[in-house]
Amino acid sequence: MSATTPVPAPTAAYRITPARVLRSEWHKLWTVRSTWITLVTSAAFLLGVGILMGATYTSDGGDSDVDTVVLSLYGSQLGGVCLAVLGILVTAGEYATGMIRASMTAVPRRLPVLGAKAAVFTAVVFAVSFVTALITFLTAQIFFSGTDQAASLTDDGVLAAIAGNATGVTLLGVIALGLGAALRSVPGAVGAFIGGVMVLPEILGMLPYEAVETAVRYFPTQAAGALGSADPMPGAATPGAALFALFLWAAATLAVPALLLKRRDV
Amino acid sequence: MIRAEELTKRYGDRTVVQDLSFTVRPGTVTGFLGPNGAGKSTTLRMLLGLDAPTRGHSTVAGRAYATHPAPLTQVGALLEARSLHPGRSAFHHLMALAHTHGIPRARVEHVLGLTGLTDVAGRRVKGFSLGMGQRLGIAAALLGDPATVVLDEPVNGLDPDGVLWIRTLLKSLAAEGRTVLVSSHLMSEMALTADHLIVIGKGRLLADTTVSALVREAGGASVRVVTPEADRLRALLPTSPHPDAQITAEGPDTLRVTGLDAAAIGHTAAAHGVPLHELTPQTASLEQAFMDLTHDSLEYQGAAA
Ligand SMILES: Nc1ncnc2c1ncn2[C@@H]1O[C@H](COP(=O)(O)OP(=O)(O)OP(=O)(O)O)[C@@H](O)[C@H]1O
Ligand SMILES: [Mg+2]
């Protein structure tokens, strides 16, 4: 037995490139079950709740003023939590298993690993969320036809809201991914996401200060909500401002672990 | 070639590695030896850029590990702690690492074969035995066909077959001209595998030597002689041409001789007709040498020690 039996490729061709790190992260994502479980569960929530909303809807049920897209995609709140968990598993999960040591030994400059994780996650989660949201909207419309929630994809703002919904859950997931990378603990990051991203703004919103109320509009969950609405919601940020705010939140949550990554021991 | 220069690592106010300098050369197996908690794993993590040294630095082939464009071709490492996702199969684990460097699937299959994992490559690592996990770690280390191989306690948990396999593998890697650094806290294992030894205790360098030199320093070789004419033989032995020769009486008819080999003693005895009942060369136990060397730097000393 010898390690020098002819190797298939000349070693000189082996080299790290950004595209290869992306490829590696893509491979990692699809070769663990948790990815499939969280993606399928999130899609099932979205579609299931959408069908439930459609099947139980009556025009005089008191929901007439709810935005059609918001109503159809109501399940994206639960589905979004699954996607956030996936984001956390992608980063903090590697610290839990120890895989991070192999990843960082292979790519010791470290930052490309985090960047590739965020890029692959964003692309996959957006694609899955957008397609599922489209299917869910169309399915819910089968039930909505003939009610005051009847709408079509070509109606003003509908397609943009469906894309906005997918963008919203994707960027919330990126925030979760960033929290996972910064905290390096799956339970810690799940707690921080639920407490800091989902619950905290709700509590702040109850405070009787107008400035706080205005500020809360630009918090991640609220901004994501505004993005997924076909008609502008009263008391919400405009879609453009919401997208910008959400993007900043995601960028900031990624910047923290990116800065720490270079300094901390693995 | 690995070079460490004044590597120092502090965790909080505990200095775990202190001013550690050494060079590991290609072509031989270098043992990295020290009792539990000596700082071996910490030092190896610093070499691989996983832990940043508090002071000092280290290079692989002349530059810091992290600055190599293809680090996996420079150093292949088996770390002490598990470094994989238990839910991923052995093949996909290696393939994910291979992708970062553009290493082809054929090479992944090659190292799987080399480590005897071909048949279980599709199985999730979760179900692997300790030995199979260790083999997978070694497969990962060999993935980039690296010039340097660093293995942290590779024989831990292996059965005798596995230990023998590692020993043979390490020697063949060194024979191919690679740099091989392998840590252990077992002197006996290192004596069989390594040519060169770097011994540390409490984070400090205790010895940078060869196995044979260590034996010599630690009391060296001696010869036990049993003869009914001990006093006469003692007077006859040619100590004057060997100033460092020493003879001590261990009993009424037993002598321990250092600085003279068994042949010289036997010839002298024969020439003068001294009957010998026993003439036994004895090497100081390596384990004893190691314990003498590290005794003062034991991190966790048993109550009876
Ligand atoms: N991340 C850390 N934080 C704090 N202390 C640490 C850390 N890593 C290691 N240590 C301490 O540093 C010392 C050296 O540990 P290290 O694992 O390097 O020893 P070792 O020589 O590999 O021991 P062993 O033979 O048991 O593997 C130990 O006392 C350990 O408790
Ligand atoms: Mg160790």
PDB file of N, CA and C and ligand atoms in Angstrom, chain B residues 11 14 16 34-43 45 51 80 152-153 185 200 299-300, ligand 1:
ATOM      1  N   TYR B  11      -4.493  30.901  26.993  1.00  0.00           N
ATOM      2  CA  TYR B  11      -5.953  30.909  27.102  1.00  0.00           C
ATOM      3  C   TYR B  11      -6.266  31.623  28.403  1.00  0.00           C
ATOM      4  N   ARG B  14      -3.782  31.448  31.426  1.00  0.00           N
ATOM      5  CA  ARG B  14      -2.992  30.207  31.432  1.00  0.00           C
ATOM      6  C   ARG B  14      -2.153  30.127  30.164  1.00  0.00           C
ATOM      7  N   VAL B  16      -0.374  27.908  27.772  1.00  0.00           N
ATOM      8  CA  VAL B  16      -0.498  26.490  27.446  1.00  0.00           C
ATOM      9  C   VAL B  16       0.672  26.027  26.582  1.00  0.00           C
ATOM     10  N   GLY B  34       4.486  14.220  24.409  1.00  0.00           N
ATOM     11  CA  GLY B  34       4.301  14.959  25.662  1.00  0.00           C
ATOM     12  C   GLY B  34       3.165  14.354  26.427  1.00  0.00           C
ATOM     13  N   PRO B  35       3.195  14.498  27.758  1.00  0.00           N
ATOM     14  CA  PRO B  35       2.097  13.938  28.561  1.00  0.00           C
ATOM     15  C   PRO B  35       0.779  14.649  28.265  1.00  0.00           C
ATOM     16  N   ASN B  36      -0.307  14.138  28.762  1.00  0.00           N
ATOM     17  CA  ASN B  36      -1.618  14.764  28.565  1.00  0.00           C
ATOM     18  C   ASN B  36      -1.574  16.222  28.991  1.00  0.00           C
ATOM     19  N   GLY B  37      -2.133  17.063  28.154  1.00  0.00           N
ATOM     20  CA  GLY B  37      -2.222  18.478  28.503  1.00  0.00           C
ATOM     21  C   GLY B  37      -0.934  19.241  28.267  1.00  0.00           C
ATOM     22  N   ALA B  38       0.040  18.625  27.612  1.00  0.00           N
ATOM     23  CA  ALA B  38       1.322  19.289  27.396  1.00  0.00           C
ATOM     24  C   ALA B  38       1.220  20.429  26.391  1.00  0.00           C
ATOM     25  N   GLY B  39       0.202  20.380  25.539  1.00  0.00           N
ATOM     26  CA  GLY B  39       0.038  21.434  24.544  1.00  0.00           C
ATOM     27  C   GLY B  39       0.288  20.959  23.121  1.00  0.00           C
ATOM     28  N   LYS B  40       0.293  19.656  22.917  1.00  0.00           N
ATOM     29  CA  LYS B  40       0.542  19.112  21.573  1.00  0.00           C
ATOM     30  C   LYS B  40      -0.558  19.528  20.593  1.00  0.00           C
ATOM     31  N   SER B  41      -1.797  19.237  20.971  1.00  0.00           N
ATOM     32  CA  SER B  41      -2.897  19.553  20.055  1.00  0.00           C
ATOM     33  C   SER B  41      -2.992  21.046  19.802  1.00  0.00           C
ATOM     34  N   THR B  42      -2.760  21.830  20.834  1.00  0.00           N
ATOM     35  CA  THR B  42      -2.801  23.279  20.679  1.00  0.00           C
ATOM     36  C   THR B  42      -1.737  23.734  19.675  1.00  0.00           C
ATOM     37  N   THR B  43      -0.537  23.181  19.793  1.00  0.00           N
ATOM     38  CA  THR B  43       0.542  23.536  18.871  1.00  0.00           C
ATOM     39  C   THR B  43       0.172  23.165  17.436  1.00  0.00           C
ATOM     40  N   ARG B  45      -2.816  22.829  16.181  1.00  0.00           N
ATOM     41  CA  ARG B  45      -3.865  23.732  15.691  1.00  0.00           C
ATOM     42  C   ARG B  45      -3.275  25.072  15.268  1.00  0.00           C
ATOM     43  N   ASP B  51      -5.898  28.013  15.475  1.00  0.00           N
ATOM     44  CA  ASP B  51      -5.738  28.853  16.653  1.00  0.00           C
ATOM     45  C   ASP B  51      -4.624  29.857  16.348  1.00  0.00           C
ATOM     46  N   GLU B  80      -7.202  16.079  16.487  1.00  0.00           N
ATOM     47  CA  GLU B  80      -7.591  15.235  17.611  1.00  0.00           C
ATOM     48  C   GLU B  80      -9.108  15.162  17.738  1.00  0.00           C
ATOM     49  N   ASP B 152      -2.598  14.018  14.694  1.00  0.00           N
ATOM     50  CA  ASP B 152      -2.685  14.163  16.149  1.00  0.00           C
ATOM     51  C   ASP B 152      -3.250  12.872  16.736  1.00  0.00           C
ATOM     52  N   GLU B 153      -2.410  12.134  17.416  1.00  0.00           N
ATOM     53  CA  GLU B 153      -2.774  10.863  18.060  1.00  0.00           C
ATOM     54  C   GLU B 153      -3.546   9.935  17.115  1.00  0.00           C
ATOM     55  N   HIS B 185       1.146  10.458  23.207  1.00  0.00           N
ATOM     56  CA  HIS B 185       1.639  10.560  24.571  1.00  0.00           C
ATOM     57  C   HIS B 185       2.251   9.226  24.990  1.00  0.00           C
ATOM     58  N   ILE B 200       7.648  17.746  24.509  1.00  0.00           N
ATOM     59  CA  ILE B 200       7.271  18.952  25.241  1.00  0.00           C
ATOM     60  C   ILE B 200       6.578  18.553  26.537  1.00  0.00           C
ATOM     61  N   GLU B 299       1.109  17.540  33.937  1.00  0.00           N
ATOM     62  CA  GLU B 299      -0.047  18.400  34.184  1.00  0.00           C
ATOM     63  C   GLU B 299      -0.950  17.770  35.245  1.00  0.00           C
ATOM     64  N   TYR B 300      -1.173  16.485  35.076  1.00  0.00           N
ATOM     65  CA  TYR B 300      -2.092  15.778  35.969  1.00  0.00           C
ATOM     66  C   TYR B 300      -1.332  14.634  36.592  1.00  0.00           C
TER      67      TYR B 300
HETATM   68  N1  LIG C   1      -9.707  26.302  23.781  1.00  0.00           N
HETATM   69  C1  LIG C   1      -9.109  26.162  24.981  1.00  0.00           C
HETATM   70  N2  LIG C   1      -9.407  26.983  25.998  1.00  0.00           N
HETATM   71  C2  LIG C   1      -8.808  26.854  27.195  1.00  0.00           C
HETATM   72  N3  LIG C   1      -7.873  25.932  27.494  1.00  0.00           N
HETATM   73  C3  LIG C   1      -7.526  25.074  26.523  1.00  0.00           C
HETATM   74  C4  LIG C   1      -8.110  25.144  25.218  1.00  0.00           C
HETATM   75  N4  LIG C   1      -7.573  24.181  24.460  1.00  0.00           N
HETATM   76  C5  LIG C   1      -6.689  23.537  25.254  1.00  0.00           C
HETATM   77  N5  LIG C   1      -6.659  24.069  26.494  1.00  0.00           N
HETATM   78  C6  LIG C   1      -5.784  23.642  27.595  1.00  0.00           C
HETATM   79  O1  LIG C   1      -4.477  23.661  27.116  1.00  0.00           O
HETATM   80  C7  LIG C   1      -3.734  22.592  27.670  1.00  0.00           C
HETATM   81  C8  LIG C   1      -3.068  21.850  26.542  1.00  0.00           C
HETATM   82  O2  LIG C   1      -4.064  21.172  25.802  1.00  0.00           O
HETATM   83  P1  LIG C   1      -3.730  20.281  24.544  1.00  0.00           P
HETATM   84  O3  LIG C   1      -5.005  19.698  24.098  1.00  0.00           O
HETATM   85  O4  LIG C   1      -2.954  21.087  23.573  1.00  0.00           O
HETATM   86  O5  LIG C   1      -2.794  19.156  25.183  1.00  0.00           O
HETATM   87  P2  LIG C   1      -2.282  17.815  24.532  1.00  0.00           P
HETATM   88  O6  LIG C   1      -0.807  17.826  24.695  1.00  0.00           O
HETATM   89  O7  LIG C   1      -2.815  17.668  23.172  1.00  0.00           O
HETATM   90  O8  LIG C   1      -2.897  16.706  25.511  1.00  0.00           O
HETATM   91  P3  LIG C   1      -3.469  15.245  25.184  1.00  0.00           P
HETATM   92  O9  LIG C   1      -2.298  14.318  25.173  1.00  0.00           O
HETATM   93  O10 LIG C   1      -4.358  14.968  26.340  1.00  0.00           O
HETATM   94  O11 LIG C   1      -4.201  15.304  23.888  1.00  0.00           O
HETATM   95  C9  LIG C   1      -4.704  21.747  28.474  1.00  0.00           C
HETATM   96  O12 LIG C   1      -4.504  22.027  29.833  1.00  0.00           O
HETATM   97  C10 LIG C   1      -6.045  22.218  28.029  1.00  0.00           C
HETATM   98  O13 LIG C   1      -6.961  22.173  29.101  1.00  0.00           O
END
